[in-house]
Tab-separated table of C-alpha atoms in Angstrom:
chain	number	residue	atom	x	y	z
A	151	UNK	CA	-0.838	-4.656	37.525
A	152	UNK	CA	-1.547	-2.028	34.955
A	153	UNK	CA	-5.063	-0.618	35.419
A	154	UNK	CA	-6.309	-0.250	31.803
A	155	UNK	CA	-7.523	3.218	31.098
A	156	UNK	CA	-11.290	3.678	29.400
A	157	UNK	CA	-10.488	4.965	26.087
A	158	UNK	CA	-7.285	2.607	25.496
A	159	UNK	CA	-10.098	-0.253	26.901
A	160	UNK	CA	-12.106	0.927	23.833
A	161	UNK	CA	-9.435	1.048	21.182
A	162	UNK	CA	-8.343	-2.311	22.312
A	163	UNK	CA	-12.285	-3.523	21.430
A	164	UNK	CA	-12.453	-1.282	17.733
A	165	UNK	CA	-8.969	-3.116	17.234
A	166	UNK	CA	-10.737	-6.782	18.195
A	167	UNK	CA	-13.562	-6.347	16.039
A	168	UNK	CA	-12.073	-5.345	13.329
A	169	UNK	CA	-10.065	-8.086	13.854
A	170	UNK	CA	-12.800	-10.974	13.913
A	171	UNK	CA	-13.991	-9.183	10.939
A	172	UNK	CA	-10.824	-10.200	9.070
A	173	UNK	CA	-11.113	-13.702	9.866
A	174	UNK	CA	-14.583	-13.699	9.291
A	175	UNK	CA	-14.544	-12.184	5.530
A	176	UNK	CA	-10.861	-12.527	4.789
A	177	UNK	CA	-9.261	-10.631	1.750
A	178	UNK	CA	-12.280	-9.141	1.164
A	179	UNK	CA	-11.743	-6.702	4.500
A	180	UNK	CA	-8.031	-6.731	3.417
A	181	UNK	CA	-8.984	-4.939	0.339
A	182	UNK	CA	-11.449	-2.308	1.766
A	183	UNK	CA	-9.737	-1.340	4.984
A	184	UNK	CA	-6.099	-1.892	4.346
A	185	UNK	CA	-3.844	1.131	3.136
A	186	UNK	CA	-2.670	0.717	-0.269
A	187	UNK	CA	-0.301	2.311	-2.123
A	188	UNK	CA	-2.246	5.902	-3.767
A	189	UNK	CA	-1.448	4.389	-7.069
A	190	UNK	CA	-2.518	0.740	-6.860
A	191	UNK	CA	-6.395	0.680	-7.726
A	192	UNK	CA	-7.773	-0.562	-4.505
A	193	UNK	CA	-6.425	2.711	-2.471
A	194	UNK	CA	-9.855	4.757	-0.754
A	195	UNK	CA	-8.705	8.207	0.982
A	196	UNK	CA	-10.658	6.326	4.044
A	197	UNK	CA	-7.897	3.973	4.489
A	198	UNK	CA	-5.236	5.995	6.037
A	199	UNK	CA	-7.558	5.793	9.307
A	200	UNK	CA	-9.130	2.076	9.321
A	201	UNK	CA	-5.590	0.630	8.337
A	202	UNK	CA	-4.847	1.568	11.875
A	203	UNK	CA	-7.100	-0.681	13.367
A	204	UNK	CA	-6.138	-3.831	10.672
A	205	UNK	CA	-3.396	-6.403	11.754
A	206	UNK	CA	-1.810	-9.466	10.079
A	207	UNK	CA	-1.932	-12.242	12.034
A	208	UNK	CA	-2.744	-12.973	15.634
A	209	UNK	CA	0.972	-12.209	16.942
A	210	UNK	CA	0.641	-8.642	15.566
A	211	UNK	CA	-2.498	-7.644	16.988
A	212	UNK	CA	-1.137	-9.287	20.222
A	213	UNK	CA	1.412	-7.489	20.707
A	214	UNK	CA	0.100	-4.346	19.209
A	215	UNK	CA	-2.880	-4.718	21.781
A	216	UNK	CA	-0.150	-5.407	24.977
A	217	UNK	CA	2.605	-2.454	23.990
A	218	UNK	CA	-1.100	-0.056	23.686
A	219	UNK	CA	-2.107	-1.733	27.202
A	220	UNK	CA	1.342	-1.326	29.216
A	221	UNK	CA	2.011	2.647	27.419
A	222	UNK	CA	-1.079	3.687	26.401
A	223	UNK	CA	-2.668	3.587	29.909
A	224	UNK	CA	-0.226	5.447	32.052
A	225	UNK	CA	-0.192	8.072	29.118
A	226	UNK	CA	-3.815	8.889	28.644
A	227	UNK	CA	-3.963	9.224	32.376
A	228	UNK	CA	-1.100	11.477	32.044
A	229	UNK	CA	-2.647	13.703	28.945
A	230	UNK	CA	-6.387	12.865	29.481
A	231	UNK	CA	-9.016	11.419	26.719
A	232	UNK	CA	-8.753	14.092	24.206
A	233	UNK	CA	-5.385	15.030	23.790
A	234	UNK	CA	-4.366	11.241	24.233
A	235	UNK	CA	-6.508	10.481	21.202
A	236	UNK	CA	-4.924	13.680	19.692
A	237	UNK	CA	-1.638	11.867	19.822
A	238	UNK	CA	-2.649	8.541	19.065
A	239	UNK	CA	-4.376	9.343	15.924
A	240	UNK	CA	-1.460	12.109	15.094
A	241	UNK	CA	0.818	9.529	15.393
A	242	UNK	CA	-0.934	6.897	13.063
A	243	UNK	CA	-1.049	9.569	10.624
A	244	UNK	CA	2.542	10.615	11.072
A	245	UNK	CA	3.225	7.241	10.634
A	246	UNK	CA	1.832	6.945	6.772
A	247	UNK	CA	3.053	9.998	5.927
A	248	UNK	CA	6.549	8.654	6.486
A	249	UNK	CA	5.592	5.150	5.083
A	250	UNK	CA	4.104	6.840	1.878
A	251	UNK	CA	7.175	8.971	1.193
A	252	UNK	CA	9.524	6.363	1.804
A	253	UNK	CA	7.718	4.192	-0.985
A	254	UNK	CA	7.165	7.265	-3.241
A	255	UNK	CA	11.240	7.831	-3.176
A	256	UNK	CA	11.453	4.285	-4.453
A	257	UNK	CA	8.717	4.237	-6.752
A	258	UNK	CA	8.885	7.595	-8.614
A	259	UNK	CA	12.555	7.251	-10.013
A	260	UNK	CA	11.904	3.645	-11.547
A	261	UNK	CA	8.837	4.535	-12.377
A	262	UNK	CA	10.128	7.967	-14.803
A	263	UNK	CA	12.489	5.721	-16.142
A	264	UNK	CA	10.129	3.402	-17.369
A	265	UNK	CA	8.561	5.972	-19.055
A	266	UNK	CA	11.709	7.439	-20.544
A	267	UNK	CA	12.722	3.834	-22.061
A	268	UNK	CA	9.064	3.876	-24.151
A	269	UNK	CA	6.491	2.048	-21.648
A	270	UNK	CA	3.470	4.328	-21.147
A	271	UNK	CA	1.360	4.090	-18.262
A	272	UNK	CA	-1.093	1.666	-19.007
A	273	UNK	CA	1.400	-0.580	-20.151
A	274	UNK	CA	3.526	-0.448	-16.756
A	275	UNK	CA	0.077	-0.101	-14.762
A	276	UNK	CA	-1.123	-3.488	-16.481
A	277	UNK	CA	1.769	-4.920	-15.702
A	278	UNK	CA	2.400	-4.560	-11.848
A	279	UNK	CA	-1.770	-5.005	-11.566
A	280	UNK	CA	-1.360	-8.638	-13.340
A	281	UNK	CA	2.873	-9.496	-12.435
A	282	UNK	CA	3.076	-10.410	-16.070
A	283	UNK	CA	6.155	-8.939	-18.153
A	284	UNK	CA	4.561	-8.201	-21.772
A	285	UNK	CA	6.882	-9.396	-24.477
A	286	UNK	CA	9.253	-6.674	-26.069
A	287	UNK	CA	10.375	-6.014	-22.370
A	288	UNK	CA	14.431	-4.961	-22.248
A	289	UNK	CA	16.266	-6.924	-19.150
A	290	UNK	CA	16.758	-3.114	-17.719
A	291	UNK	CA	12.858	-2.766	-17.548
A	292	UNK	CA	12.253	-5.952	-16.249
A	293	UNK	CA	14.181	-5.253	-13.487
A	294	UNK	CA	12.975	-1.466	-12.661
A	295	UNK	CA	9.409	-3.445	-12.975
A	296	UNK	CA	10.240	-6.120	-10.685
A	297	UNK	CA	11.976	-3.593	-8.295
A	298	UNK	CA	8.355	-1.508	-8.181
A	299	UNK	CA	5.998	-4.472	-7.880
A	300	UNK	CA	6.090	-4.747	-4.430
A	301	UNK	CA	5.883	-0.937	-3.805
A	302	UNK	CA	2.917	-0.804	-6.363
A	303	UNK	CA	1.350	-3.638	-4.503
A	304	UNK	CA	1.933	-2.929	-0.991
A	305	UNK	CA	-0.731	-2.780	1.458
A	306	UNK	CA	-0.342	-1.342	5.752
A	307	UNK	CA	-2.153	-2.613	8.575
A	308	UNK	CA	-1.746	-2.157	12.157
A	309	UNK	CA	-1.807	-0.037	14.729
A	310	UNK	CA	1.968	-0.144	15.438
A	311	UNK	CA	2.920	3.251	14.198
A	312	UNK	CA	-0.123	4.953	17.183
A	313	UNK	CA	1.469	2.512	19.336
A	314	UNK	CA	5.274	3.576	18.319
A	315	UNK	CA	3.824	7.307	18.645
A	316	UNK	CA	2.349	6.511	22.420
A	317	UNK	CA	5.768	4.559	23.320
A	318	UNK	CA	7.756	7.487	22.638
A	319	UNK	CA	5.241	9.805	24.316
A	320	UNK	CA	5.695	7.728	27.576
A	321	UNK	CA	9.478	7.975	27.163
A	322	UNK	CA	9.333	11.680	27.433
A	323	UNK	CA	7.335	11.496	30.308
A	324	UNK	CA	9.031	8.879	32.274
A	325	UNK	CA	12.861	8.985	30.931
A	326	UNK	CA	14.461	7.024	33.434
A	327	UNK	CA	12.157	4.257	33.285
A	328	UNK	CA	13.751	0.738	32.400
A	329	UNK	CA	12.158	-0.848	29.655
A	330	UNK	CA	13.017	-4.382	27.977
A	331	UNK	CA	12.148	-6.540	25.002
A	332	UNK	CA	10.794	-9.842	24.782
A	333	UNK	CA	14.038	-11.323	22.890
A	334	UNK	CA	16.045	-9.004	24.839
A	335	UNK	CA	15.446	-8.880	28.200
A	336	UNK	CA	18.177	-6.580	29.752
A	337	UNK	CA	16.228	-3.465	30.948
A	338	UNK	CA	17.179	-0.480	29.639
A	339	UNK	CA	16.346	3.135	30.793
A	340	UNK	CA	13.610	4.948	27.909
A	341	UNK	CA	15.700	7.727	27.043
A	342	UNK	CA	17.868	5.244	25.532
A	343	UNK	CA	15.892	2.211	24.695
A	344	UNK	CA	13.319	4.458	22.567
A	345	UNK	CA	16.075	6.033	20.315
A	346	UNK	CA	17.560	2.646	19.797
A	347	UNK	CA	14.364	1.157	18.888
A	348	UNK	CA	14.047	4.236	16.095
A	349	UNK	CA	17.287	4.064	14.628
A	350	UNK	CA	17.083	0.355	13.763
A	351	UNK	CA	13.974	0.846	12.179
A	352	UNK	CA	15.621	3.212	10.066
A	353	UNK	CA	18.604	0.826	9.447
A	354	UNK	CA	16.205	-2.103	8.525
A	355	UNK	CA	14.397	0.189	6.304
A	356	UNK	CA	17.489	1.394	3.864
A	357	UNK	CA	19.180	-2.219	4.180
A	358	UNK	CA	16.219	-4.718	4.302
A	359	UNK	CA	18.213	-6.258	7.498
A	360	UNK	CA	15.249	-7.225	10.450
A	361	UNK	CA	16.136	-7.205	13.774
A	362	UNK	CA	13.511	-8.242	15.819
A	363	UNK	CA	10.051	-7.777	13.644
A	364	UNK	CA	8.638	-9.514	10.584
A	365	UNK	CA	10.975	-8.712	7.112
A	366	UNK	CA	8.006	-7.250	5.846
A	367	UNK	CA	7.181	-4.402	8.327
A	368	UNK	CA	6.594	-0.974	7.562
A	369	UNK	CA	9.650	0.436	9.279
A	370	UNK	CA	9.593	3.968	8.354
A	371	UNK	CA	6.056	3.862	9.581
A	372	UNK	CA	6.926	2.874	13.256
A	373	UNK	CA	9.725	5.780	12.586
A	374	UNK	CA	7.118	8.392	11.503
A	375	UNK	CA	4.429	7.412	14.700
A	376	UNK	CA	7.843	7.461	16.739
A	377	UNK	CA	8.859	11.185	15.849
A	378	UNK	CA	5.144	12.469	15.882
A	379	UNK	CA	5.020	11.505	19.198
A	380	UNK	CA	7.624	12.644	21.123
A	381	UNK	CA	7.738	15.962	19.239
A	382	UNK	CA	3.813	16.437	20.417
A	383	UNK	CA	4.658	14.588	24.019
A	384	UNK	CA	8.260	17.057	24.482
A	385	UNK	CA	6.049	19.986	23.243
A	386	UNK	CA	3.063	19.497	25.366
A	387	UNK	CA	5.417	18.948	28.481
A	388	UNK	CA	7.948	22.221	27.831
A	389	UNK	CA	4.664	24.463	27.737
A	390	UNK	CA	3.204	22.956	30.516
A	391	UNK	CA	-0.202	22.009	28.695
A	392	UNK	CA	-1.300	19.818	31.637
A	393	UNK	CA	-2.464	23.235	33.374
A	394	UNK	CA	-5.037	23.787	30.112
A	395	UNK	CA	-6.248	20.091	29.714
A	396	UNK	CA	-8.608	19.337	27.092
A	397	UNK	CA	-10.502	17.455	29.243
């Protein structure tokens, strides 16, 4: 049995409570505490943080909550409070920096040709805010419209990109250990079950093809936690840092 470390015990509660608060008030918490697209109306700078602590549904805080149990523990014991929280929160923020870009090299092409065919930005703004195509509107619009709606209107929850970021952290600290998945349980060793994990998230984010997550996930996300964290976990082991702990 995995002994649960104290400040993984307390992310696990902040990621609870926000939880009840979700079922308790509903869209209204989706709306405040989600992260939004910068260009969508309901984005506040304070979301980039307390979308990390948001989830879906209760399959995605479950497993969200068991993947921070199982990895998170033997890596803050490993780094120590500080500079685990350093990589946790690193990682969450790697993880909408990729997610963000990714959109933005969607969105900013359609959206400069929208302006180029006559639409101004009230007009396109009004638009994707109410999903109704204003008459006058060329097939080629419609479609550029239709193809940023669901950029314009995205929101991210969830924790997974911290958790992605802590997962690949452990893999650099343990390499040879065998890990497995839930729908595929054939364990393989980290040092190749983490990679693999990374480059289908990058498959399923330029094709749309899922593999084993929800259509709708924010794969470039778990890519950005993923690379955060075993650049700060391969850094922080090559320089020895566990002879200067932050502790």
């Amino acid at each position: 049995m995995i002994r649960i470390t104290d400040t993984v015990k307390h992310l696990i509660i902040i990621n609870v409570l926000f939880f009840v608060a979700t079922q308790l008030f509903g869209d209204q918490m989706y709306q405040w505490f989600a992260l939004w697209f910068p260009k969508n109306e309901n984005f506040q700078i304070w979301q980039i943080f307390t979308h990390m602590f948001m989830h879906g549904g209760i399959t995605h805080i479950l497993f969200n909550m068991l993947g921070l149990w199982m990895f998170g523990s033997p890596v803050e014991e490993y780094l120590g409070k500080k500079q685990f929280l350093f990589l946790y929160f690193s990682a969450g923020l790697g993880a909408v920096l990729f997610q963000l870009g990714y959109y933005y090299f969607n969105y900013l092409p359609l959206y400069s040709e929208l302006i180029s065919s006559g639409l101004n930005s009230d007009q396109i703004v009004h638009m994707l805010t109410t999903n109704q195509i204003s008459d006058g509107i060329s097939n080629a619009q419609k479609l550029n419209l239709q193809q940023i709606y669901p950029i314009y209107n995205a929101s991210m929850v969830g924790a997974s990109g911290c958790i992605m970021g802590i997962l690949a952290a452990f893999g650099v600290m343990n390499p040879e250990a065998k890990l497995m998945m839930i729908f595929l349980p054939i364990p393989i060793k980290a040092k190749y079950f983490i990679p693999g994990i990374i480059l289908l998230d990058v498959v399923s984010a330029f094709t749309g093809q899922s593999f084993f997550s929800p259509s709708n996930t924010a794969y470039m996300a778990h890519v950005g936690g993923a690379l955060i964290g075993f650049i700060m976990m391969w850094y922080w082991k090559k320089n020895s840092f566990n002879k200067n702990r932050w502790n």
